Amino acid sequence: WMEPGANTTYVRYDLRRGAAPLTLSVKAVVNHRDHHGSTHAGDWRLKIEAVPGGLCVGADLYLLGAGAAVTTASEWYRGYWLSQETYRGLDGLDDNLYAGQFEVVLSPGDSWTLVASTESDPERDGRGAYARRQAYEARLLAQSGLEDAPAQVRHLVLAADQFVVRRAVGDDPDGRSIIAGYHWFADWGRDTMISLPGLTLATGRVELAAEILRTYVVYVDRGMLPNRFPDGGDPPGPGEYNTVDATLWYFEAIRAYHAATGDDGLLRELYPTLREIIRWHVLGTRYGIGVDPADGLLRSGEAGVQLTWMDAKVSDWVVTPRTGKAVEVNALWYNALRVMADFARLLDEPADRYEALADDARAGFGRFWNDALGYCCDVIDGPAGDDASLRPNQLLAVSLRHSPLTRAQQRAVVDVCARHLLTSHGLRSLAPGDPAYVGYYGGDQRQRDGAYHQGTVWAWLIGPFVRAHLRVYGDRALARSYLAPLLDHLSGGCVGSIGEIFDGEPPFAPRGAIAQAWSVAEVLHAWRVCAAPR
């Protein structure tokens, strides 16, 4: 387990029973690299020295174990086979350095704890640290109000906490953000705003939601939230604002927060920035993002840039550019305008401008509807015309608070997505039968990214599907039943969490990041939404 708020991990060994004492020997085998890389013997040299109660490896890794005899070493162990790297077409062999050994005698009933930390003097009492961890988790569950929920849902409350991190903002070290996934994602604007309702509001942690919303408002630039933050913790540069939808999700996150809290103070604090965001989108901002006055819809896209959540890119190849007017972007745009009008009225600000823009967007949204197919085009007015590929993006036009579709159209969208895209672990990103469909995710980077949004199943999409299903059918129990397979997945991939993606074909093997924020968040969010009204 890890210490909350610290970069410290504990591993405790208990001797539960035995006829005599035993000697426990633990070898410390270490590596020192970025999670995308691999190490080969001799790549680096780390100083290894004995410190009281353990070892110091390099400048900042402490391995400590009270009461153990410690022996230092420096020997390369070569040829560790990395199965997932091999599957992903990466370097499949890694070398690790044997740094030392801990040896301790345990009698029956004894325990011994190994502490790994970047702090020079972490808490070394294993039982005390574990008791703190248990108390922390108990507080999370009590705060969530889900103590009586099924065990799998309670596990998700704990999993949700793992994604919330500190992000320093200027002189304030206590800003908050959300890590998109483990092991290789940093914090992303889009993922953060999609995840916020499930990770914070559904778990009763409204103060965290407010801190995240305040953190991100600092980084709004030319009416846009950053797509991602650099791995090293630096503020985003100009090139990190390549997203058309993260900023629109910000409106929905604020709406969800205000609905849960009634906090007019935070709304008033953020409102001037929201007003500027709308102004920039009407005037036009980066990457061709701007309102088309002819139909009130939001267009976006430039050659070589990926702006929507379907953002795979290999070298110069943008796999799904979706240049033009994307369906979910305009569902978000319409929703943001209606939300903004609601905010304006609440704060006694002029709302007519936002209502007029929303009316235009709703009228224009009718252009997405393909009557012959019975569902929405995915993109209209693209370089090659309209794209009628059957994708799950149109679900947002049903699941968001404000929908631009008629009731009949909403039901048709849910039904067609259920027939062709729904799987046990989320929704396919493209319908089988489409010439571009890829049912299995694997191979080198080009193969994987070529499949990423071309049929691969995304767990987070189960949230919009469940909310859309509930909206058109009104059956809470039935809508919630679609979450069951993903709850079962808690013991089938990364234990206690939900992964990023799955193959589009049976047996829907988990792929990608082993624990993904919006996957966990959307299951929690949908679970809450489907709860019987009090």
Short mmCIF file of C-alpha atoms in Angstrom, two decimals:
data_model
loop_
_atom_site.label_atom_id
_atom_site.label_comp_id
_atom_site.label_asym_id
_atom_site.label_seq_id
_atom_site.Cartn_x
_atom_site.Cartn_y
_atom_site.Cartn_z
CA TRP A 1 0.00 0.00 0.00
CA MET A 2 0.97 3.65 -0.39
CA GLU A 3 0.93 6.45 2.13
CA PRO A 4 -1.75 9.01 1.16
CA GLY A 5 -0.15 12.21 -0.06
CA ALA A 6 3.39 10.83 -0.09
CA ASN A 7 5.66 9.02 -2.53
CA THR A 8 6.08 6.08 -0.15
CA THR A 9 5.18 2.42 -0.67
CA TYR A 10 5.02 -0.26 2.02
CA VAL A 11 5.32 -4.03 1.64
CA ARG A 12 4.61 -5.97 4.83
CA TYR A 13 5.41 -9.64 5.44
CA ASP A 14 3.49 -11.50 8.16
CA LEU A 15 4.45 -14.93 9.52
CA ARG A 16 0.99 -16.17 10.48
CA ARG A 17 1.99 -19.57 11.76
CA GLY A 18 5.00 -21.88 11.93
CA ALA A 19 6.74 -24.46 14.09
CA ALA A 20 9.84 -22.29 14.48
CA PRO A 21 11.30 -18.92 13.48
CA LEU A 22 12.29 -18.44 9.85
CA THR A 23 14.82 -16.23 8.12
CA LEU A 24 13.31 -13.96 5.48
CA SER A 25 15.67 -12.70 2.76
CA VAL A 26 14.50 -9.95 0.41
CA LYS A 27 16.55 -8.75 -2.54
CA ALA A 28 16.14 -5.18 -3.77
CA VAL A 29 16.25 -5.16 -7.57
CA VAL A 30 15.93 -1.63 -8.96
CA ASN A 31 15.62 0.30 -12.17
CA HIS A 32 15.86 3.99 -12.98
CA ARG A 33 14.11 5.00 -16.20
CA ASP A 34 11.11 6.63 -17.79
CA HIS A 35 8.12 4.32 -18.02
CA HIS A 36 8.32 4.42 -21.83
CA GLY A 37 11.94 3.25 -21.92
CA SER A 38 14.03 0.20 -21.15
CA THR A 39 17.41 -0.28 -19.52
CA HIS A 40 20.44 -2.21 -20.69
CA ALA A 41 23.28 -3.10 -18.37
CA GLY A 42 25.72 -0.24 -18.09
CA ASP A 43 23.30 2.47 -19.26
CA TRP A 44 23.76 4.26 -15.96
CA ARG A 45 25.60 4.02 -12.67
CA LEU A 46 23.80 4.68 -9.41
CA LYS A 47 25.51 5.22 -6.11
CA ILE A 48 24.32 2.62 -3.61
CA GLU A 49 25.13 3.18 0.03
CA ALA A 50 24.05 1.92 3.43
CA VAL A 51 22.01 4.30 5.58
CA PRO A 52 20.58 3.63 9.03
CA GLY A 53 18.02 0.84 8.62
CA GLY A 54 18.49 0.31 4.89
CA LEU A 55 19.82 1.53 1.55
CA CYS A 56 19.92 4.75 -0.43
CA VAL A 57 19.92 4.18 -4.21
CA GLY A 58 20.96 7.16 -6.30
CA ALA A 59 20.12 10.50 -4.76
CA ASP A 60 16.52 10.00 -3.71
CA LEU A 61 15.34 6.38 -3.39
CA TYR A 62 15.36 5.00 0.13
CA LEU A 63 14.77 1.30 0.87
CA LEU A 64 14.30 0.81 4.60
CA GLY A 65 13.46 -2.12 6.86
CA ALA A 66 13.71 -1.85 10.63
CA GLY A 67 15.57 -4.68 12.38
CA ALA A 68 16.99 -6.26 9.24
CA ALA A 69 20.61 -6.99 8.41
CA VAL A 70 21.38 -5.04 5.23
CA THR A 71 23.99 -5.92 2.60
CA THR A 72 24.78 -3.59 -0.28
CA ALA A 73 25.40 -4.90 -3.80
CA SER A 74 25.76 -3.63 -7.35
CA GLU A 75 25.19 -6.41 -9.86
CA TRP A 76 23.26 -6.37 -13.13
CA TYR A 77 20.52 -8.95 -13.57
CA ARG A 78 20.05 -9.25 -17.32
CA GLY A 79 17.28 -10.23 -19.67
CA TYR A 80 14.00 -9.64 -17.83
CA TRP A 81 11.32 -10.45 -20.40
CA LEU A 82 8.55 -7.85 -20.61
CA SER A 83 5.45 -9.51 -22.01
CA GLN A 84 3.35 -6.37 -22.54
CA GLU A 85 6.18 -4.47 -24.21
CA THR A 86 6.70 -7.44 -26.51
CA TYR A 87 2.99 -7.48 -27.35
CA ARG A 88 3.10 -3.75 -28.10
CA GLY A 89 6.05 -4.07 -30.47
CA LEU A 90 8.50 -2.39 -28.08
CA ASP A 91 11.84 -3.44 -26.61
CA GLY A 92 10.88 -6.64 -24.78
CA LEU A 93 14.03 -7.13 -22.65
CA ASP A 94 15.08 -5.09 -19.64
CA ASP A 95 18.09 -5.25 -17.33
CA ASN A 96 17.77 -4.43 -13.62
CA LEU A 97 20.32 -3.72 -10.93
CA TYR A 98 20.57 -5.85 -7.80
CA ALA A 99 21.15 -3.14 -5.17
CA GLY A 100 21.21 -5.09 -1.92
CA GLN A 101 19.60 -7.58 0.42
CA PHE A 102 17.57 -7.40 3.64
CA GLU A 103 17.59 -10.34 6.04
CA VAL A 104 15.42 -10.63 9.14
CA VAL A 105 14.37 -13.44 11.50
CA LEU A 106 10.61 -13.74 12.08
CA SER A 107 8.93 -15.75 14.81
CA PRO A 108 5.32 -16.90 14.37
CA GLY A 109 3.06 -13.87 14.70
CA ASP A 110 5.81 -11.41 13.75
CA SER A 111 5.72 -9.00 10.81
CA TRP A 112 8.36 -7.02 8.96
CA THR A 113 7.82 -4.06 6.63
CA LEU A 114 9.94 -2.88 3.71
CA VAL A 115 9.57 0.83 3.00
CA ALA A 116 10.38 2.33 -0.41
CA SER A 117 10.30 6.11 -0.51
CA THR A 118 11.72 9.24 -2.10
CA GLU A 119 11.56 10.87 1.33
CA SER A 120 14.61 10.54 3.53
CA ASP A 121 12.72 9.88 6.75
CA PRO A 122 9.35 8.23 6.05
CA GLU A 123 7.26 6.53 8.72
CA ARG A 124 8.80 3.08 9.25
CA ASP A 125 6.20 1.49 11.51
CA GLY A 126 4.41 -0.85 9.12
CA ARG A 127 1.43 -1.60 11.35
CA GLY A 128 0.90 2.07 12.14
CA ALA A 129 1.17 3.04 8.48
CA TYR A 130 -1.29 0.31 7.48
CA ALA A 131 -3.74 1.43 10.15
CA ARG A 132 -3.55 4.98 8.73
CA ARG A 133 -4.22 3.65 5.26
CA GLN A 134 -7.24 1.68 6.44
CA ALA A 135 -8.59 4.72 8.29
CA TYR A 136 -8.09 6.85 5.18
CA GLU A 137 -10.04 4.39 3.03
CA ALA A 138 -12.80 4.19 5.64
CA ARG A 139 -13.14 7.99 5.49
CA LEU A 140 -13.37 7.89 1.69
CA LEU A 141 -16.16 5.33 1.83
CA ALA A 142 -18.03 7.20 4.56
CA GLN A 143 -17.76 10.46 2.63
CA SER A 144 -19.06 8.80 -0.54
CA GLY A 145 -22.31 7.66 1.04
CA LEU A 146 -21.83 4.34 -0.76
CA GLU A 147 -21.02 2.17 2.29
CA ASP A 148 -24.09 0.04 1.50
CA ALA A 149 -23.35 -0.28 -2.22
CA PRO A 150 -22.04 -3.57 -3.66
CA ALA A 151 -18.42 -4.32 -2.86
CA GLN A 152 -17.38 -3.63 -6.46
CA VAL A 153 -18.78 -0.10 -6.30
CA ARG A 154 -17.01 0.51 -2.99
CA HIS A 155 -13.78 -0.65 -4.64
CA LEU A 156 -14.34 1.96 -7.35
CA VAL A 157 -14.57 4.70 -4.71
CA LEU A 158 -11.06 3.75 -3.60
CA ALA A 159 -9.87 3.44 -7.19
CA ALA A 160 -11.19 6.95 -7.91
CA ASP A 161 -8.91 8.43 -5.27
CA GLN A 162 -5.81 7.11 -7.04
CA PHE A 163 -6.23 9.49 -9.98
CA VAL A 164 -6.54 12.76 -8.04
CA VAL A 165 -3.15 14.48 -7.74
CA ARG A 166 -1.62 17.78 -6.77
CA ARG A 167 -0.74 20.24 -9.52
CA ALA A 168 1.09 23.38 -8.38
CA VAL A 169 -0.41 26.60 -9.74
CA GLY A 170 2.00 29.53 -9.46
CA ASP A 171 2.91 29.86 -5.80
CA ASP A 172 0.11 27.54 -4.71
CA PRO A 173 1.42 23.97 -4.34
CA ASP A 174 -2.04 22.58 -3.59
CA GLY A 175 -3.82 22.89 -6.92
CA ARG A 176 -5.52 19.70 -8.04
CA SER A 177 -5.74 17.74 -11.24
CA ILE A 178 -6.52 14.22 -12.47
CA ILE A 179 -4.07 11.73 -13.92
CA ALA A 180 -5.70 10.30 -17.04
CA GLY A 181 -4.39 6.77 -16.52
CA TYR A 182 -1.60 4.49 -15.40
CA HIS A 183 1.14 3.83 -16.25
CA TRP A 184 1.92 6.33 -18.96
CA PHE A 185 -0.55 9.23 -18.91
CA ALA A 186 -0.12 12.63 -17.29
CA ASP A 187 -3.07 14.94 -16.62
CA TRP A 188 -5.17 15.80 -19.66
CA GLY A 189 -7.76 18.57 -19.84
CA ARG A 190 -10.41 16.50 -21.62
CA ASP A 191 -9.98 13.45 -19.40
CA THR A 192 -10.03 15.60 -16.28
CA MET A 193 -13.34 17.29 -17.11
CA ILE A 194 -15.03 14.07 -18.22
CA SER A 195 -13.79 12.31 -15.07
CA LEU A 196 -14.56 15.07 -12.56
CA PRO A 197 -18.24 14.21 -11.87
CA GLY A 198 -17.53 10.53 -11.28
CA LEU A 199 -14.27 10.82 -9.35
CA THR A 200 -15.32 13.68 -7.09
CA LEU A 201 -19.06 14.42 -7.10
CA ALA A 202 -20.22 10.81 -7.15
CA THR A 203 -17.86 10.07 -4.26
CA GLY A 204 -18.95 13.04 -2.13
CA ARG A 205 -15.68 14.97 -2.52
CA VAL A 206 -17.11 18.24 -3.75
CA GLU A 207 -14.21 20.26 -2.33
CA LEU A 208 -11.84 18.43 -4.68
CA ALA A 209 -14.08 19.23 -7.62
CA ALA A 210 -13.92 22.93 -6.75
CA GLU A 211 -10.13 22.82 -6.45
CA ILE A 212 -9.79 21.16 -9.85
CA LEU A 213 -12.09 23.68 -11.51
CA ARG A 214 -10.11 26.54 -9.96
CA THR A 215 -6.79 25.00 -11.02
CA TYR A 216 -7.80 24.70 -14.66
CA VAL A 217 -9.27 28.18 -15.00
CA VAL A 218 -5.74 29.55 -14.53
CA TYR A 219 -4.63 27.81 -17.74
CA VAL A 220 -7.42 29.03 -20.04
CA ASP A 221 -5.74 30.74 -22.99
CA ARG A 222 -7.49 32.21 -26.04
CA GLY A 223 -10.67 30.56 -24.86
CA MET A 224 -9.15 27.08 -24.60
CA LEU A 225 -8.14 24.63 -21.91
CA PRO A 226 -4.89 22.74 -22.49
CA ASN A 227 -5.12 19.29 -23.99
CA ARG A 228 -2.45 17.95 -21.67
CA PHE A 229 0.23 18.94 -19.18
CA PRO A 230 3.87 17.90 -19.69
CA ASP A 231 5.00 14.82 -17.75
CA GLY A 232 7.55 16.80 -15.74
CA GLY A 233 4.96 19.02 -14.06
CA ASP A 234 5.70 22.16 -16.09
CA PRO A 235 2.86 24.41 -17.26
CA PRO A 236 1.53 23.65 -20.75
CA GLY A 237 3.15 25.38 -23.69
CA PRO A 238 1.32 26.82 -26.72
CA GLY A 239 1.43 23.49 -28.53
CA GLU A 240 -0.47 21.74 -25.75
CA TYR A 241 -3.79 23.45 -26.53
CA ASN A 242 -4.64 21.10 -29.40
CA THR A 243 -8.15 20.11 -28.29
CA VAL A 244 -11.54 21.28 -29.46
CA ASP A 245 -13.65 19.60 -26.78
CA ALA A 246 -11.81 19.86 -23.43
CA THR A 247 -13.02 23.43 -22.94
CA LEU A 248 -16.62 22.46 -23.73
CA TRP A 249 -16.43 19.63 -21.19
CA TYR A 250 -15.40 22.30 -18.67
CA PHE A 251 -18.88 23.82 -18.90
CA GLU A 252 -20.48 20.45 -18.24
CA ALA A 253 -18.17 19.80 -15.27
CA ILE A 254 -19.09 23.17 -13.75
CA ARG A 255 -22.79 22.50 -14.39
CA ALA A 256 -22.54 19.12 -12.63
CA TYR A 257 -20.66 20.72 -9.71
CA HIS A 258 -23.23 23.49 -9.29
CA ALA A 259 -26.11 21.00 -9.53
CA ALA A 260 -24.52 18.97 -6.73
CA THR A 261 -23.59 21.89 -4.46
CA GLY A 262 -25.53 25.03 -5.35
CA ASP A 263 -22.25 26.91 -4.94
CA ASP A 264 -23.02 30.27 -6.53
CA GLY A 265 -19.73 31.68 -5.21
CA LEU A 266 -17.53 29.48 -7.38
CA LEU A 267 -19.84 29.98 -10.32
CA ARG A 268 -19.52 33.75 -10.00
CA GLU A 269 -15.73 33.39 -9.73
CA LEU A 270 -15.49 31.36 -12.95
CA TYR A 271 -18.18 33.14 -14.95
CA PRO A 272 -15.95 35.88 -16.50
CA THR A 273 -13.66 33.21 -17.92
CA LEU A 274 -16.62 31.24 -19.27
CA ARG A 275 -17.84 34.40 -20.97
CA GLU A 276 -14.42 34.85 -22.59
CA ILE A 277 -14.42 31.23 -23.77
CA ILE A 278 -17.70 31.74 -25.61
CA ARG A 279 -16.44 34.98 -27.12
CA TRP A 280 -13.29 33.31 -28.45
CA HIS A 281 -15.25 30.42 -29.94
CA VAL A 282 -17.57 32.82 -31.74
CA LEU A 283 -14.66 34.94 -33.05
CA GLY A 284 -12.43 31.95 -33.78
CA THR A 285 -9.38 30.63 -31.99
CA ARG A 286 -6.56 28.13 -32.62
CA TYR A 287 -6.64 25.28 -35.16
CA GLY A 288 -9.59 26.60 -37.14
CA ILE A 289 -11.94 26.35 -34.16
CA GLY A 290 -14.83 28.76 -34.53
CA VAL A 291 -18.55 29.16 -35.16
CA ASP A 292 -19.80 28.96 -38.73
CA PRO A 293 -22.31 31.85 -38.98
CA ALA A 294 -24.16 29.98 -41.71
CA ASP A 295 -25.49 27.29 -39.35
CA GLY A 296 -24.32 28.15 -35.81
CA LEU A 297 -22.20 25.01 -35.59
CA LEU A 298 -18.63 24.76 -34.35
CA ARG A 299 -16.05 23.80 -36.94
CA SER A 300 -12.48 22.74 -36.25
CA GLY A 301 -9.42 21.21 -37.78
CA GLU A 302 -6.19 21.86 -39.62
CA ALA A 303 -3.99 19.50 -41.60
CA GLY A 304 -1.78 17.34 -39.41
CA VAL A 305 -3.61 18.08 -36.14
CA GLN A 306 -5.91 15.82 -34.12
CA LEU A 307 -8.38 17.82 -32.03
CA THR A 308 -11.16 15.50 -30.88
CA TRP A 309 -10.92 12.69 -28.33
CA MET A 310 -10.21 10.34 -31.25
CA ASP A 311 -6.69 11.70 -31.35
CA ALA A 312 -4.32 8.95 -32.49
CA LYS A 313 -1.36 10.19 -34.51
CA VAL A 314 1.72 8.32 -35.74
CA SER A 315 4.44 10.62 -37.10
CA ASP A 316 2.54 12.69 -39.68
CA TRP A 317 -0.42 10.29 -39.94
CA VAL A 318 -3.54 11.53 -38.16
CA VAL A 319 -5.63 8.37 -38.04
CA THR A 320 -9.03 10.00 -37.48
CA PRO A 321 -8.63 13.72 -38.28
CA ARG A 322 -12.41 14.42 -38.18
CA THR A 323 -11.86 17.88 -39.67
CA GLY A 324 -15.07 19.83 -40.13
CA LYS A 325 -18.02 19.76 -37.74
CA ALA A 326 -17.86 16.76 -35.40
CA VAL A 327 -21.11 15.53 -33.91
CA GLU A 328 -20.05 15.29 -30.24
CA VAL A 329 -18.24 18.64 -30.43
CA ASN A 330 -21.45 20.31 -31.52
CA ALA A 331 -23.51 18.44 -28.94
CA LEU A 332 -21.08 19.82 -26.36
CA TRP A 333 -21.22 23.29 -27.92
CA TYR A 334 -25.02 23.36 -27.79
CA ASN A 335 -25.00 22.06 -24.22
CA ALA A 336 -22.40 24.68 -23.19
CA LEU A 337 -24.51 27.50 -24.63
CA ARG A 338 -27.65 26.38 -22.81
CA VAL A 339 -25.66 25.92 -19.61
CA MET A 340 -24.16 29.38 -20.03
CA ALA A 341 -27.61 30.88 -20.43
CA ASP A 342 -28.71 29.14 -17.24
CA PHE A 343 -25.64 30.47 -15.42
CA ALA A 344 -26.28 34.00 -16.69
CA ARG A 345 -29.86 34.01 -15.43
CA LEU A 346 -28.74 32.64 -12.08
CA LEU A 347 -26.20 35.46 -11.71
CA ASP A 348 -28.51 38.17 -13.06
CA GLU A 349 -26.36 38.52 -16.16
CA PRO A 350 -27.68 38.93 -19.74
CA ALA A 351 -28.64 35.52 -21.17
CA ASP A 352 -30.22 36.48 -24.51
CA ARG A 353 -26.97 36.22 -26.47
CA TYR A 354 -26.34 32.65 -25.31
CA GLU A 355 -29.94 31.61 -25.96
CA ALA A 356 -29.72 32.98 -29.50
CA LEU A 357 -26.45 31.14 -30.17
CA ALA A 358 -27.99 27.96 -28.76
CA ASP A 359 -31.07 28.32 -30.95
CA ASP A 360 -28.83 28.68 -34.00
CA ALA A 361 -26.76 25.65 -33.00
CA ARG A 362 -29.86 23.53 -32.42
CA ALA A 363 -31.28 24.44 -35.81
CA GLY A 364 -27.93 23.70 -37.44
CA PHE A 365 -27.58 20.41 -35.60
CA GLY A 366 -30.40 19.03 -37.69
CA ARG A 367 -27.87 18.77 -40.52
CA PHE A 368 -26.22 15.85 -38.71
CA TRP A 369 -29.32 13.69 -38.94
CA ASN A 370 -29.15 11.11 -41.75
CA ASP A 371 -32.76 10.09 -42.28
CA ALA A 372 -31.87 7.24 -44.62
CA LEU A 373 -29.59 5.62 -42.03
CA GLY A 374 -31.59 6.59 -38.96
CA TYR A 375 -28.69 8.08 -37.01
CA CYS A 376 -26.33 11.08 -36.95
CA CYS A 377 -23.40 11.57 -39.25
CA ASP A 378 -20.15 11.58 -37.35
CA VAL A 379 -18.72 14.63 -39.14
CA ILE A 380 -20.28 17.03 -41.62
CA ASP A 381 -18.67 19.59 -43.93
CA GLY A 382 -15.36 17.76 -43.90
CA PRO A 383 -12.76 18.01 -46.69
CA ALA A 384 -14.36 14.99 -48.37
CA GLY A 385 -17.93 15.90 -47.49
CA ASP A 386 -20.03 14.30 -44.77
CA ASP A 387 -18.85 11.20 -42.88
CA ALA A 388 -21.73 8.86 -42.04
CA SER A 389 -19.56 6.28 -40.22
CA LEU A 390 -21.44 4.73 -37.32
CA ARG A 391 -19.54 5.80 -34.22
CA PRO A 392 -20.55 6.30 -30.56
CA ASN A 393 -19.86 10.05 -30.54
CA GLN A 394 -23.51 10.87 -31.30
CA LEU A 395 -24.50 9.45 -27.90
CA LEU A 396 -23.42 12.74 -26.33
CA ALA A 397 -26.25 14.43 -28.18
CA VAL A 398 -28.55 12.30 -26.01
CA SER A 399 -26.67 11.95 -22.72
CA LEU A 400 -25.76 15.59 -22.03
CA ARG A 401 -28.10 17.76 -19.97
CA HIS A 402 -29.32 19.68 -23.04
CA SER A 403 -30.01 17.63 -26.18
CA PRO A 404 -30.47 19.10 -29.67
CA LEU A 405 -32.29 15.96 -30.91
CA THR A 406 -35.98 15.13 -30.91
CA ARG A 407 -37.24 12.32 -28.65
CA ALA A 408 -37.60 10.00 -31.63
CA GLN A 409 -34.06 10.76 -32.79
CA GLN A 410 -32.69 10.22 -29.29
CA ARG A 411 -34.22 6.75 -29.11
CA ALA A 412 -32.99 5.88 -32.60
CA VAL A 413 -29.42 6.84 -31.62
CA VAL A 414 -29.52 4.70 -28.48
CA ASP A 415 -30.96 1.74 -30.36
CA VAL A 416 -28.48 1.79 -33.23
CA CYS A 417 -25.53 2.13 -30.84
CA ALA A 418 -26.87 -0.73 -28.74
CA ARG A 419 -27.20 -2.98 -31.80
CA HIS A 420 -23.83 -2.32 -33.40
CA LEU A 421 -21.43 -0.75 -30.89
CA LEU A 422 -22.31 -1.95 -27.39
CA THR A 423 -20.15 -4.72 -25.88
CA SER A 424 -19.80 -6.08 -22.38
CA HIS A 425 -16.99 -3.64 -21.57
CA GLY A 426 -18.02 -0.43 -23.29
CA LEU A 427 -18.70 0.70 -26.84
CA ARG A 428 -16.80 0.09 -30.02
CA SER A 429 -15.34 3.22 -31.55
CA LEU A 430 -16.49 2.14 -35.03
CA ALA A 431 -19.14 -0.31 -36.18
CA PRO A 432 -18.10 -3.76 -37.42
CA GLY A 433 -18.64 -3.97 -41.15
CA ASP A 434 -17.17 -0.56 -41.79
CA PRO A 435 -14.22 -0.95 -44.20
CA ALA A 436 -11.96 0.80 -41.68
CA TYR A 437 -13.00 -1.40 -38.73
CA VAL A 438 -10.20 -3.11 -36.78
CA GLY A 439 -11.35 -5.65 -34.19
CA TYR A 440 -8.10 -6.33 -32.36
CA TYR A 441 -5.67 -3.89 -30.77
CA GLY A 442 -2.01 -4.91 -30.85
CA GLY A 443 1.29 -4.85 -32.70
CA ASP A 444 3.70 -1.96 -33.09
CA GLN A 445 2.73 1.67 -32.56
CA ARG A 446 1.42 2.15 -36.09
CA GLN A 447 -0.79 -0.93 -35.86
CA ARG A 448 -2.03 -0.07 -32.37
CA ASP A 449 -2.79 3.56 -33.12
CA GLY A 450 -4.41 2.51 -36.37
CA ALA A 451 -6.86 0.44 -34.32
CA TYR A 452 -7.20 2.81 -31.35
CA HIS A 453 -10.40 4.52 -32.55
CA GLN A 454 -11.29 2.23 -35.42
CA GLY A 455 -13.23 -0.44 -33.56
CA THR A 456 -11.41 -0.71 -30.24
CA VAL A 457 -13.84 -0.72 -27.30
CA TRP A 458 -13.65 2.21 -24.87
CA ALA A 459 -14.88 1.63 -21.34
CA TRP A 460 -15.63 5.31 -20.61
CA LEU A 461 -18.33 5.36 -23.28
CA ILE A 462 -20.51 3.12 -21.12
CA GLY A 463 -21.34 6.23 -19.07
CA PRO A 464 -22.88 8.26 -21.91
CA PHE A 465 -24.65 5.12 -23.16
CA VAL A 466 -26.22 4.35 -19.79
CA ARG A 467 -27.35 7.94 -19.27
CA ALA A 468 -28.73 8.12 -22.80
CA HIS A 469 -30.54 4.79 -22.34
CA LEU A 470 -32.06 6.01 -19.08
CA ARG A 471 -33.17 9.22 -20.76
CA VAL A 472 -35.10 7.51 -23.55
CA TYR A 473 -36.38 4.41 -21.73
CA GLY A 474 -36.66 5.62 -18.12
CA ASP A 475 -35.79 2.21 -16.64
CA ARG A 476 -33.15 2.72 -13.94
CA ALA A 477 -32.59 -0.97 -13.21
CA LEU A 478 -32.18 -1.84 -16.88
CA ALA A 479 -29.81 1.07 -17.50
CA ARG A 480 -27.70 0.14 -14.48
CA SER A 481 -27.50 -3.50 -15.63
CA TYR A 482 -25.18 -2.45 -18.47
CA LEU A 483 -22.53 -1.63 -15.84
CA ALA A 484 -22.35 -5.16 -14.43
CA PRO A 485 -19.67 -6.58 -16.79
CA LEU A 486 -17.33 -3.66 -16.11
CA LEU A 487 -17.81 -4.10 -12.36
CA ASP A 488 -16.88 -7.75 -12.79
CA HIS A 489 -13.77 -6.60 -14.68
CA LEU A 490 -12.42 -5.25 -11.38
CA SER A 491 -10.99 -8.70 -10.76
CA GLY A 492 -10.08 -9.45 -14.37
CA GLY A 493 -7.46 -6.87 -15.33
CA CYS A 494 -5.79 -4.42 -12.97
CA VAL A 495 -7.30 -5.68 -9.72
CA GLY A 496 -9.58 -3.04 -8.21
CA SER A 497 -9.66 -0.72 -11.22
CA ILE A 498 -10.96 -0.46 -14.79
CA GLY A 499 -8.72 -0.29 -17.82
CA GLU A 500 -8.72 2.02 -20.80
CA ILE A 501 -9.70 -0.10 -23.80
CA PHE A 502 -10.65 -3.61 -24.93
CA ASP A 503 -10.52 -5.53 -28.18
CA GLY A 504 -13.58 -4.99 -30.35
CA GLU A 505 -14.07 -8.73 -30.81
CA PRO A 506 -14.63 -11.52 -28.24
CA PRO A 507 -13.31 -12.22 -25.71
CA PHE A 508 -12.84 -8.41 -25.47
CA ALA A 509 -9.38 -8.68 -23.91
CA PRO A 510 -8.25 -5.61 -21.93
CA ARG A 511 -5.65 -3.46 -23.66
CA GLY A 512 -3.98 -0.07 -23.22
CA ALA A 513 -3.55 1.56 -19.83
CA ILE A 514 -4.40 -0.84 -17.00
CA ALA A 515 -6.25 1.79 -14.93
CA GLN A 516 -8.01 4.73 -16.60
CA ALA A 517 -9.60 7.70 -14.83
CA TRP A 518 -12.60 8.22 -17.08
CA SER A 519 -13.36 4.49 -17.16
CA VAL A 520 -13.64 4.40 -13.37
CA ALA A 521 -15.36 7.79 -13.27
CA GLU A 522 -18.05 7.03 -15.82
CA VAL A 523 -19.06 3.78 -14.14
CA LEU A 524 -19.37 5.60 -10.80
CA HIS A 525 -21.20 8.52 -12.41
CA ALA A 526 -23.64 6.24 -14.23
CA TRP A 527 -24.21 4.19 -11.09
CA ARG A 528 -25.18 7.33 -9.20
CA VAL A 529 -27.43 8.61 -11.98
CA CYS A 530 -29.27 5.29 -12.09
CA ALA A 531 -29.90 5.29 -8.35
CA ALA A 532 -33.55 5.54 -7.41
CA PRO A 533 -34.45 9.21 -6.73
CA ARG A 534 -34.67 10.01 -3.05
#
